[in-house]
PDB file of C-alpha atoms in Angstrom:
ATOM      1  CA  MET T 173      26.502 -16.681 -30.238  1.00 58.00           C
ATOM      2  CA  VAL T 174      24.241 -13.659 -29.754  1.00 59.00           C
ATOM      3  CA  LEU T 175      21.313 -15.393 -31.454  1.00 67.00           C
ATOM      4  CA  GLN T 176      21.839 -18.494 -29.304  1.00 61.00           C
ATOM      5  CA  THR T 177      21.824 -16.354 -26.148  1.00 64.00           C
ATOM      6  CA  LEU T 178      18.633 -14.568 -27.244  1.00 66.00           C
ATOM      7  CA  GLU T 179      16.987 -17.921 -27.951  1.00 67.00           C
ATOM      8  CA  LEU T 180      17.981 -19.191 -24.512  1.00 66.00           C
ATOM      9  CA  ILE T 181      16.600 -16.002 -22.902  1.00 67.00           C
ATOM     10  CA  TYR T 182      13.315 -16.548 -24.754  1.00 64.00           C
ATOM     11  CA  HIS T 183      13.015 -20.147 -23.525  1.00 62.00           C
ATOM     12  CA  GLN T 184      13.953 -19.079 -19.996  1.00 65.00           C
ATOM     13  CA  ALA T 185      11.260 -16.378 -20.152  1.00 67.00           C
ATOM     14  CA  VAL T 186       8.676 -18.986 -21.170  1.00 66.00           C
ATOM     15  CA  ARG T 187       9.859 -21.214 -18.319  1.00 67.00           C
ATOM     16  CA  HIS T 188       9.510 -18.308 -15.877  1.00 65.00           C
ATOM     17  CA  ILE T 189       5.966 -17.539 -17.072  1.00 64.00           C
ATOM     18  CA  ARG T 190       4.879 -21.165 -16.689  1.00 65.00           C
ATOM     19  CA  LYS T 191       6.673 -21.564 -13.357  1.00 66.00           C
ATOM     20  CA  THR T 192       4.000 -19.543 -11.503  1.00 62.00           C
ATOM     21  CA  HIS T 193       1.270 -21.802 -12.848  1.00 57.00           C
ATOM     22  CA  GLY T 194       1.247 -24.733 -15.252  1.00 60.00           C
ATOM     23  CA  ASN T 195      -1.401 -22.965 -17.317  1.00 63.00           C
ATOM     24  CA  ALA T 196      -0.026 -19.653 -18.638  1.00 63.00           C
ATOM     25  CA  ILE T 197      -3.521 -18.148 -19.017  1.00 71.00           C
ATOM     26  CA  ILE T 198      -4.388 -18.860 -15.388  1.00 73.00           C
ATOM     27  CA  GLY T 199      -1.040 -17.384 -14.326  1.00 69.00           C
ATOM     28  CA  LEU T 200      -1.879 -14.225 -16.283  1.00 73.00           C
ATOM     29  CA  MET T 201      -5.369 -14.074 -14.746  1.00 78.00           C
ATOM     30  CA  LEU T 202      -3.871 -14.353 -11.259  1.00 80.00           C
ATOM     31  CA  ASN T 203      -1.604 -11.376 -11.942  1.00 77.00           C
ATOM     32  CA  ILE T 204      -4.548  -9.390 -13.378  1.00 80.00           C
ATOM     33  CA  ALA T 205      -6.616 -10.211 -10.284  1.00 83.00           C
ATOM     34  CA  GLN T 206      -3.782  -9.100  -8.001  1.00 81.00           C
ATOM     35  CA  THR T 207      -3.435  -5.791  -9.856  1.00 81.00           C
ATOM     36  CA  MET T 208      -7.190  -5.153  -9.849  1.00 82.00           C
ATOM     37  CA  MET T 209      -7.413  -5.891  -6.136  1.00 83.00           C
ATOM     38  CA  LEU T 210      -4.619  -3.391  -5.453  1.00 81.00           C
ATOM     39  CA  VAL T 211      -6.441  -0.736  -7.516  1.00 80.00           C
ATOM     40  CA  ALA T 212      -9.685  -1.483  -5.631  1.00 82.00           C
ATOM     41  CA  VAL T 213      -7.970  -1.177  -2.235  1.00 80.00           C
ATOM     42  CA  PHE T 214      -6.382   2.152  -3.177  1.00 76.00           C
ATOM     43  CA  MET T 215      -9.718   3.395  -4.506  1.00 77.00           C
ATOM     44  CA  LEU T 216     -11.369   2.592  -1.153  1.00 79.00           C
ATOM     45  CA  ILE T 217      -8.560   4.422   0.652  1.00 75.00           C
ATOM     46  CA  PHE T 218      -9.066   7.422  -1.629  1.00 70.00           C
ATOM     47  CA  VAL T 219     -12.811   7.495  -1.009  1.00 70.00           C
ATOM     48  CA  PHE T 220     -12.854   6.936   2.747  1.00 70.00           C
ATOM     49  CA  ALA T 221      -9.801   9.106   3.477  1.00 62.00           C
ATOM     50  CA  GLY T 222     -11.185  11.970   1.414  1.00 59.00           C
ATOM     51  CA  MET T 223      -8.139  12.045  -0.875  1.00 58.00           C
ATOM     52  CA  ARG T 224      -9.953  12.358  -4.209  1.00 56.00           C
ATOM     53  CA  SER T 225      -9.282  16.086  -4.239  1.00 54.00           C
ATOM     54  CA  ALA T 226      -5.533  15.304  -4.346  1.00 55.00           C
ATOM     55  CA  ALA T 227      -5.910  13.523  -7.692  1.00 57.00           C
ATOM     56  CA  ILE T 228      -5.648  15.115 -11.121  1.00 67.00           C
ATOM     57  CA  ARG T 229      -8.867  16.495 -12.572  1.00 71.00           C
ATOM     58  CA  GLY T 230     -10.057  13.629 -14.741  1.00 70.00           C
ATOM     59  CA  ASP T 231     -10.608   9.886 -14.355  1.00 75.00           C
ATOM     60  CA  THR T 232      -9.635   8.902 -10.795  1.00 79.00           C
ATOM     61  CA  LEU T 233      -9.254   5.224 -11.708  1.00 83.00           C
ATOM     62  CA  ILE T 234      -6.803   6.050 -14.508  1.00 86.00           C
ATOM     63  CA  TYR T 235      -4.923   8.175 -11.972  1.00 85.00           C
ATOM     64  CA  LEU T 236      -4.703   5.191  -9.601  1.00 85.00           C
ATOM     65  CA  MET T 237      -3.962   2.631 -12.291  1.00 87.00           C
ATOM     66  CA  SER T 238      -1.099   4.741 -13.652  1.00 87.00           C
ATOM     67  CA  GLY T 239       0.547   4.364 -10.249  1.00 87.00           C
ATOM     68  CA  VAL T 240      -0.361   0.721  -9.623  1.00 88.00           C
ATOM     69  CA  PHE T 241       0.746  -0.518 -13.072  1.00 90.00           C
ATOM     70  CA  LEU T 242       4.204   1.025 -12.715  1.00 92.00           C
ATOM     71  CA  PHE T 243       4.500  -0.066  -9.086  1.00 91.00           C
ATOM     72  CA  MET T 244       3.696  -3.676  -9.998  1.00 90.00           C
ATOM     73  CA  ALA T 245       6.120  -3.713 -12.930  1.00 91.00           C
ATOM     74  CA  HIS T 246       8.906  -2.280 -10.752  1.00 92.00           C
ATOM     75  CA  VAL T 247       8.618  -4.409  -7.629  1.00 91.00           C
ATOM     76  CA  LYS T 248       7.763  -7.616  -9.499  1.00 90.00           C
ATOM     77  CA  VAL T 249      10.844  -7.470 -11.716  1.00 92.00           C
ATOM     78  CA  ILE T 250      13.043  -6.711  -8.683  1.00 92.00           C
ATOM     79  CA  GLY T 251      11.720  -9.837  -6.986  1.00 90.00           C
ATOM     80  CA  VAL T 252      12.086 -12.198  -9.949  1.00 88.00           C
ATOM     81  CA  VAL T 253      15.566 -10.965 -10.946  1.00 90.00           C
ATOM     82  CA  ALA T 254      16.856 -11.052  -7.364  1.00 88.00           C
ATOM     83  CA  GLY T 255      15.474 -14.594  -7.060  1.00 83.00           C
ATOM     84  CA  ALA T 256      16.736 -15.824 -10.452  1.00 76.00           C
ATOM     85  CA  GLU T 257      18.930 -18.914 -10.850  1.00 72.00           C
ATOM     86  CA  GLY T 258      22.213 -18.219  -9.049  1.00 66.00           C
ATOM     87  CA  PRO T 259      25.762 -19.386  -9.818  1.00 62.00           C
ATOM     88  CA  THR T 260      25.385 -22.479  -7.617  1.00 59.00           C
ATOM     89  CA  SER T 261      21.906 -23.562  -8.742  1.00 63.00           C
ATOM     90  CA  HIS T 262      21.361 -26.854 -10.543  1.00 61.00           C
ATOM     91  CA  MET T 263      20.312 -25.060 -13.749  1.00 61.00           C
ATOM     92  CA  MET T 264      23.751 -23.448 -13.969  1.00 60.00           C
ATOM     93  CA  LYS T 265      25.337 -26.890 -14.342  1.00 60.00           C
ATOM     94  CA  HIS T 266      23.964 -27.002 -17.904  1.00 60.00           C
ATOM     95  CA  ARG T 267      26.629 -25.444 -20.099  1.00 62.00           C
ATOM     96  CA  PRO T 268      24.536 -23.014 -22.218  1.00 68.00           C
ATOM     97  CA  MET T 269      22.960 -21.580 -19.065  1.00 69.00           C
ATOM     98  CA  ASN T 270      24.531 -18.454 -17.566  1.00 74.00           C
ATOM     99  CA  ALA T 271      23.626 -15.446 -15.438  1.00 75.00           C
ATOM    100  CA  ILE T 272      22.585 -13.282 -18.406  1.00 80.00           C
ATOM    101  CA  VAL T 273      20.134 -15.943 -19.561  1.00 79.00           C
ATOM    102  CA  ALA T 274      18.737 -16.399 -16.043  1.00 79.00           C
ATOM    103  CA  ILE T 275      18.343 -12.655 -15.431  1.00 84.00           C
ATOM    104  CA  GLY T 276      17.125 -11.838 -18.944  1.00 82.00           C
ATOM    105  CA  GLY T 277      14.607 -14.672 -18.984  1.00 82.00           C
ATOM    106  CA  ALA T 278      13.134 -13.744 -15.608  1.00 82.00           C
ATOM    107  CA  ALA T 279      12.948 -10.021 -16.475  1.00 87.00           C
ATOM    108  CA  LEU T 280      11.517 -10.574 -19.957  1.00 86.00           C
ATOM    109  CA  GLY T 281       8.912 -13.027 -18.680  1.00 84.00           C
ATOM    110  CA  GLU T 282       7.776 -10.578 -16.009  1.00 85.00           C
ATOM    111  CA  LEU T 283       7.619  -7.716 -18.536  1.00 88.00           C
ATOM    112  CA  TYR T 284       5.408  -9.836 -20.792  1.00 85.00           C
ATOM    113  CA  ILE T 285       3.034 -10.598 -17.924  1.00 85.00           C
ATOM    114  CA  GLN T 286       2.837  -6.977 -16.771  1.00 88.00           C
ATOM    115  CA  ILE T 287       2.256  -5.477 -20.239  1.00 89.00           C
ATOM    116  CA  LEU T 288      -0.395  -8.068 -21.054  1.00 86.00           C
ATOM    117  CA  SER T 289      -2.086  -7.406 -17.698  1.00 86.00           C
ATOM    118  CA  VAL T 290      -2.114  -3.648 -18.377  1.00 89.00           C
ATOM    119  CA  LEU T 291      -3.643  -4.119 -21.836  1.00 89.00           C
ATOM    120  CA  VAL T 292      -6.314  -6.553 -20.591  1.00 87.00           C
ATOM    121  CA  ILE T 293      -7.322  -4.364 -17.630  1.00 88.00           C
ATOM    122  CA  LEU T 294      -7.497  -1.197 -19.751  1.00 89.00           C
ATOM    123  CA  PHE T 295      -9.526  -3.013 -22.410  1.00 89.00           C
ATOM    124  CA  LEU T 296     -12.002  -4.338 -19.825  1.00 87.00           C
ATOM    125  CA  TYR T 297     -12.282  -0.885 -18.244  1.00 87.00           C
ATOM    126  CA  HIS T 298     -12.812   0.686 -21.668  1.00 87.00           C
ATOM    127  CA  ALA T 299     -15.393  -1.893 -22.792  1.00 88.00           C
ATOM    128  CA  ILE T 300     -17.359  -2.299 -19.565  1.00 86.00           C
ATOM    129  CA  TRP T 301     -17.091   0.978 -17.647  1.00 83.00           C
ATOM    130  CA  THR T 302     -16.073   4.062 -19.624  1.00 82.00           C
ATOM    131  CA  PRO T 303     -13.892   4.923 -22.643  1.00 86.00           C
ATOM    132  CA  VAL T 304     -10.223   5.231 -21.726  1.00 83.00           C
ATOM    133  CA  GLU T 305      -8.581   8.480 -22.768  1.00 85.00           C
ATOM    134  CA  ILE T 306      -4.793   8.744 -22.422  1.00 87.00           C
ATOM    135  CA  TYR T 307      -3.133  11.919 -23.674  1.00 87.00           C
ATOM    136  CA  ASN T 308       0.134  10.279 -24.835  1.00 90.00           C
ATOM    137  CA  PRO T 309      -0.147   6.466 -24.536  1.00 90.00           C
ATOM    138  CA  VAL T 310       3.210   5.719 -26.207  1.00 92.00           C
ATOM    139  CA  ALA T 311       5.154   7.930 -23.790  1.00 93.00           C
ATOM    140  CA  ALA T 312       3.167   6.549 -20.834  1.00 91.00           C
ATOM    141  CA  MET T 313       4.118   3.009 -21.899  1.00 92.00           C
ATOM    142  CA  GLY T 314       7.695   4.234 -22.227  1.00 93.00           C
ATOM    143  CA  MET T 315       7.670   5.168 -18.542  1.00 93.00           C
ATOM    144  CA  LEU T 316       6.530   1.640 -17.696  1.00 94.00           C
ATOM    145  CA  LEU T 317       9.505   0.285 -19.659  1.00 94.00           C
ATOM    146  CA  ALA T 318      11.833   2.778 -17.945  1.00 94.00           C
ATOM    147  CA  VAL T 319      10.730   1.774 -14.459  1.00 94.00           C
ATOM    148  CA  TRP T 320      10.909  -1.909 -15.449  1.00 94.00           C
ATOM    149  CA  PHE T 321      14.521  -1.332 -16.523  1.00 95.00           C
ATOM    150  CA  ALA T 322      15.301   0.426 -13.224  1.00 94.00           C
ATOM    151  CA  GLY T 323      13.757  -2.502 -11.325  1.00 93.00           C
ATOM    152  CA  LEU T 324      15.775  -4.961 -13.418  1.00 94.00           C
ATOM    153  CA  ALA T 325      18.989  -3.095 -12.528  1.00 94.00           C
ATOM    154  CA  ILE T 326      18.165  -3.044  -8.795  1.00 94.00           C
ATOM    155  CA  GLY T 327      17.370  -6.741  -9.008  1.00 93.00           C
ATOM    156  CA  VAL T 328      20.788  -7.436 -10.579  1.00 92.00           C
ATOM    157  CA  VAL T 329      22.497  -5.743  -7.610  1.00 93.00           C
ATOM    158  CA  LEU T 330      20.494  -7.907  -5.193  1.00 92.00           C
ATOM    159  CA  TYR T 331      21.166 -10.961  -7.394  1.00 90.00           C
ATOM    160  CA  ALA T 332      24.928 -10.367  -7.105  1.00 88.00           C
ATOM    161  CA  LEU T 333      24.596  -9.942  -3.329  1.00 88.00           C
ATOM    162  CA  LYS T 334      22.502 -13.087  -2.797  1.00 86.00           C
ATOM    163  CA  PRO T 335      25.295 -15.763  -2.857  1.00 82.00           C
ATOM    164  CA  TRP T 336      27.264 -13.812  -0.234  1.00 84.00           C
ATOM    165  CA  MET T 337      24.389 -12.739   2.041  1.00 84.00           C
ATOM    166  CA  PRO T 338      21.142 -14.459   1.010  1.00 82.00           C
ATOM    167  CA  GLY T 339      19.287 -13.298   4.116  1.00 86.00           C
ATOM    168  CA  LEU T 340      20.207  -9.656   3.555  1.00 89.00           C
ATOM    169  CA  SER T 341      19.343  -9.857  -0.151  1.00 86.00           C
ATOM    170  CA  LYS T 342      15.890 -11.227   0.652  1.00 89.00           C
ATOM    171  CA  LEU T 343      15.377  -8.623   3.383  1.00 92.00           C
ATOM    172  CA  LEU T 344      16.346  -5.759   1.044  1.00 91.00           C
ATOM    173  CA  THR T 345      13.991  -7.077  -1.649  1.00 90.00           C
ATOM    174  CA  THR T 346      11.097  -7.100   0.823  1.00 90.00           C
ATOM    175  CA  LEU T 347      12.117  -3.700   2.229  1.00 91.00           C
ATOM    176  CA  ILE T 348      12.171  -2.071  -1.219  1.00 90.00           C
ATOM    177  CA  THR T 349       8.716  -3.469  -1.981  1.00 87.00           C
ATOM    178  CA  ARG T 350       7.219  -2.279   1.312  1.00 87.00           C
ATOM    179  CA  MET T 351       8.943   1.103   1.164  1.00 88.00           C
ATOM    180  CA  ASN T 352       7.664   1.770  -2.341  1.00 87.00           C
ATOM    181  CA  MET T 353       4.083   1.416  -1.133  1.00 83.00           C
ATOM    182  CA  VAL T 354       4.573   4.968   0.193  1.00 81.00           C
ATOM    183  CA  ALA T 355       7.746   6.310  -1.472  1.00 83.00           C
ATOM    184  CA  SER T 356       6.494   5.636  -5.015  1.00 83.00           C
ATOM    185  CA  GLY T 357       4.055   8.552  -4.926  1.00 78.00           C
ATOM    186  CA  LYS T 358       0.994   6.557  -5.955  1.00 76.00           C
ATOM    187  CA  PHE T 359      -1.228   8.614  -3.649  1.00 75.00           C
ATOM    188  CA  PHE T 360       0.030  12.120  -4.377  1.00 77.00           C
ATOM    189  CA  LEU T 361       1.533  14.361  -7.044  1.00 82.00           C
ATOM    190  CA  ALA T 362       5.073  15.698  -6.979  1.00 83.00           C
ATOM    191  CA  ASN T 363       3.797  19.160  -7.956  1.00 84.00           C
ATOM    192  CA  MET T 364       1.654  19.285  -4.801  1.00 83.00           C
ATOM    193  CA  LEU T 365       4.443  18.305  -2.394  1.00 81.00           C
ATOM    194  CA  PRO T 366       6.149  21.075  -0.401  1.00 81.00           C
ATOM    195  CA  GLU T 367       9.804  21.620  -1.288  1.00 80.00           C
ATOM    196  CA  SER T 368      10.846  20.453   2.183  1.00 80.00           C
ATOM    197  CA  TYR T 369       9.385  16.983   1.515  1.00 81.00           C
ATOM    198  CA  LEU T 370      10.481  16.469  -2.085  1.00 84.00           C
ATOM    199  CA  HIS T 371      14.016  15.327  -1.235  1.00 83.00           C
ATOM    200  CA  TYR T 372      12.564  12.319   0.633  1.00 84.00           C
ATOM    201  CA  PHE T 373      11.240  10.973  -2.686  1.00 87.00           C
ATOM    202  CA  MET T 374      13.513  12.321  -5.424  1.00 89.00           C
ATOM    203  CA  TRP T 375      16.006   9.443  -5.104  1.00 90.00           C
ATOM    204  CA  ASN T 376      13.343   6.920  -6.123  1.00 91.00           C
ATOM    205  CA  PRO T 377      13.136   6.096  -9.870  1.00 93.00           C
ATOM    206  CA  LEU T 378       9.583   4.819  -9.357  1.00 92.00           C
ATOM    207  CA  PHE T 379       8.536   8.234  -8.001  1.00 92.00           C
ATOM    208  CA  HIS T 380       9.880   9.937 -11.132  1.00 92.00           C
ATOM    209  CA  SER T 381       8.284   7.374 -13.457  1.00 93.00           C
ATOM    210  CA  ILE T 382       4.810   7.544 -11.909  1.00 91.00           C
ATOM    211  CA  ASP T 383       4.794  11.340 -11.876  1.00 91.00           C
ATOM    212  CA  GLN T 384       5.974  11.516 -15.492  1.00 93.00           C
ATOM    213  CA  ALA T 385       3.489   8.816 -16.568  1.00 92.00           C
ATOM    214  CA  ARG T 386       0.658  10.910 -15.124  1.00 90.00           C
ATOM    215  CA  GLY T 387       1.939  13.872 -17.101  1.00 89.00           C
ATOM    216  CA  PHE T 388       1.673  11.753 -20.256  1.00 91.00           C
ATOM    217  CA  ALA T 389      -1.693  10.265 -19.279  1.00 88.00           C
ATOM    218  CA  PHE T 390      -3.431  13.569 -18.399  1.00 88.00           C
ATOM    219  CA  ILE T 391      -3.379  16.619 -20.642  1.00 85.00           C
ATOM    220  CA  ASN T 392      -3.879  18.998 -17.679  1.00 85.00           C
ATOM    221  CA  TYR T 393      -0.887  17.826 -15.609  1.00 86.00           C
ATOM    222  CA  ASN T 394       2.661  19.009 -16.273  1.00 88.00           C
ATOM    223  CA  PRO T 395       5.363  17.474 -14.003  1.00 88.00           C
ATOM    224  CA  MET T 396       7.771  20.156 -12.825  1.00 88.00           C
ATOM    225  CA  HIS T 397      10.021  18.347 -10.321  1.00 88.00           C
ATOM    226  CA  THR T 398      10.665  14.927 -11.873  1.00 89.00           C
ATOM    227  CA  SER T 399      12.616  13.690 -14.891  1.00 91.00           C
ATOM    228  CA  ALA T 400      11.631  11.071 -17.464  1.00 91.00           C
ATOM    229  CA  MET T 401      15.301  10.100 -17.948  1.00 93.00           C
ATOM    230  CA  TYR T 402      16.180   9.699 -14.270  1.00 94.00           C
ATOM    231  CA  PRO T 403      14.949   6.048 -14.076  1.00 94.00           C
ATOM    232  CA  VAL T 404      17.074   5.219 -17.135  1.00 95.00           C
ATOM    233  CA  TYR T 405      20.251   6.825 -15.726  1.00 95.00           C
ATOM    234  CA  PHE T 406      19.576   5.274 -12.318  1.00 95.00           C
ATOM    235  CA  GLY T 407      19.072   1.871 -13.943  1.00 94.00           C
ATOM    236  CA  MET T 408      22.263   2.131 -16.015  1.00 95.00           C
ATOM    237  CA  ALA T 409      24.340   2.963 -12.924  1.00 95.00           C
ATOM    238  CA  CYS T 410      22.830   0.098 -10.895  1.00 94.00           C
ATOM    239  CA  LEU T 411      23.184  -2.316 -13.819  1.00 93.00           C
ATOM    240  CA  VAL T 412      26.917  -1.612 -14.137  1.00 94.00           C
ATOM    241  CA  LEU T 413      27.405  -2.115 -10.385  1.00 94.00           C
ATOM    242  CA  GLY T 414      25.292  -5.261 -10.412  1.00 91.00           C
ATOM    243  CA  MET T 415      27.086  -6.849 -13.367  1.00 90.00           C
ATOM    244  CA  LEU T 416      30.477  -6.073 -11.825  1.00 91.00           C
ATOM    245  CA  GLY T 417      29.296  -7.707  -8.606  1.00 88.00           C
ATOM    246  CA  GLU T 418      27.886 -10.702 -10.485  1.00 85.00           C
ATOM    247  CA  PHE T 419      31.174 -11.166 -12.384  1.00 84.00           C
ATOM    248  CA  PHE T 420      33.117 -10.999  -9.107  1.00 84.00           C
ATOM    249  CA  THR T 421      30.738 -13.499  -7.493  1.00 79.00           C
ATOM    250  CA  ARG T 422      30.752 -15.930 -10.432  1.00 75.00           C
ATOM    251  CA  LYS T 423      34.552 -16.134 -10.393  1.00 74.00           C
ATOM    252  CA  ARG T 424      34.464 -17.104  -6.713  1.00 70.00           C
ATOM    253  CA  ALA T 425      31.294 -19.192  -6.622  1.00 65.00           C
ATOM    254  CA  SER T 426      31.533 -22.549  -4.921  1.00 59.00           C
ATOM    255  CA  LEU T 427      29.098 -25.436  -5.033  1.00 53.00           C
ATOM    256  CA  SER T 428      29.449 -25.674  -1.245  1.00 53.00           C
ATOM    257  CA  TRP T 429      27.511 -22.397  -0.972  1.00 56.00           C
ATOM    258  CA  SER T 430      24.294 -24.122  -1.998  1.00 51.00           C
ATOM    259  CA  SER T 431      24.582 -26.630   0.836  1.00 51.00           C
ATOM    260  CA  LYS T 432      25.551 -23.884   3.322  1.00 49.00           C
ATOM    261  CA  HIS T 433      22.701 -21.553   2.338  1.00 47.00           C
TER     262      HIS T 433
END
């Protein structure tokens, strides 16, 4: 039973990857282009706003990419999980299909795309521009996985809410994405924030992950206010709430919802 579920999740992940574009390579290139454009925009903001002094001493592009990579992984997985096949979708009429397969396939497919995009961009930067030096690459990748897990858990909560209030679920998904453009801490370091401002950001698992990832990426930065385990604990709490909500929703799901919404 477990092996069958894992196989279904794998096939659902492949379906999710190919859903964006019929050609998986082109779909990957589109995601890489989107990430690179975001890095370029933030670099222009840094240069013209005179914010380069706020970065860690070292490679400014690595500083920016450490924030953009985690931001993309977090908000993308929230969007795909919240928009996964619901209890009244046509795919759910096929008996082996269930919510775990839908959520797991969407999340796994997005993780594959994001990790591959990170590796391709870093390789191109290393080969074309300058050698990439990351102090602790394994731990930095661990923070990407942690923030992906936190995004997956938030997406499950929104997924459980969607059949009841689809408009609100979509609005919250967009709001979280827009809010994290600032609240994620891509532009600044937690160590440089005054104590009076820290509490505005400490609730956010993405803020903790980005700050910790920069501590692992740069040898001369030691995060003092954030925790590497906070995104994991936050994700576990949200995942429990989301799965309870999904179970409650599935027991009361009606095919009439799809025609109403």
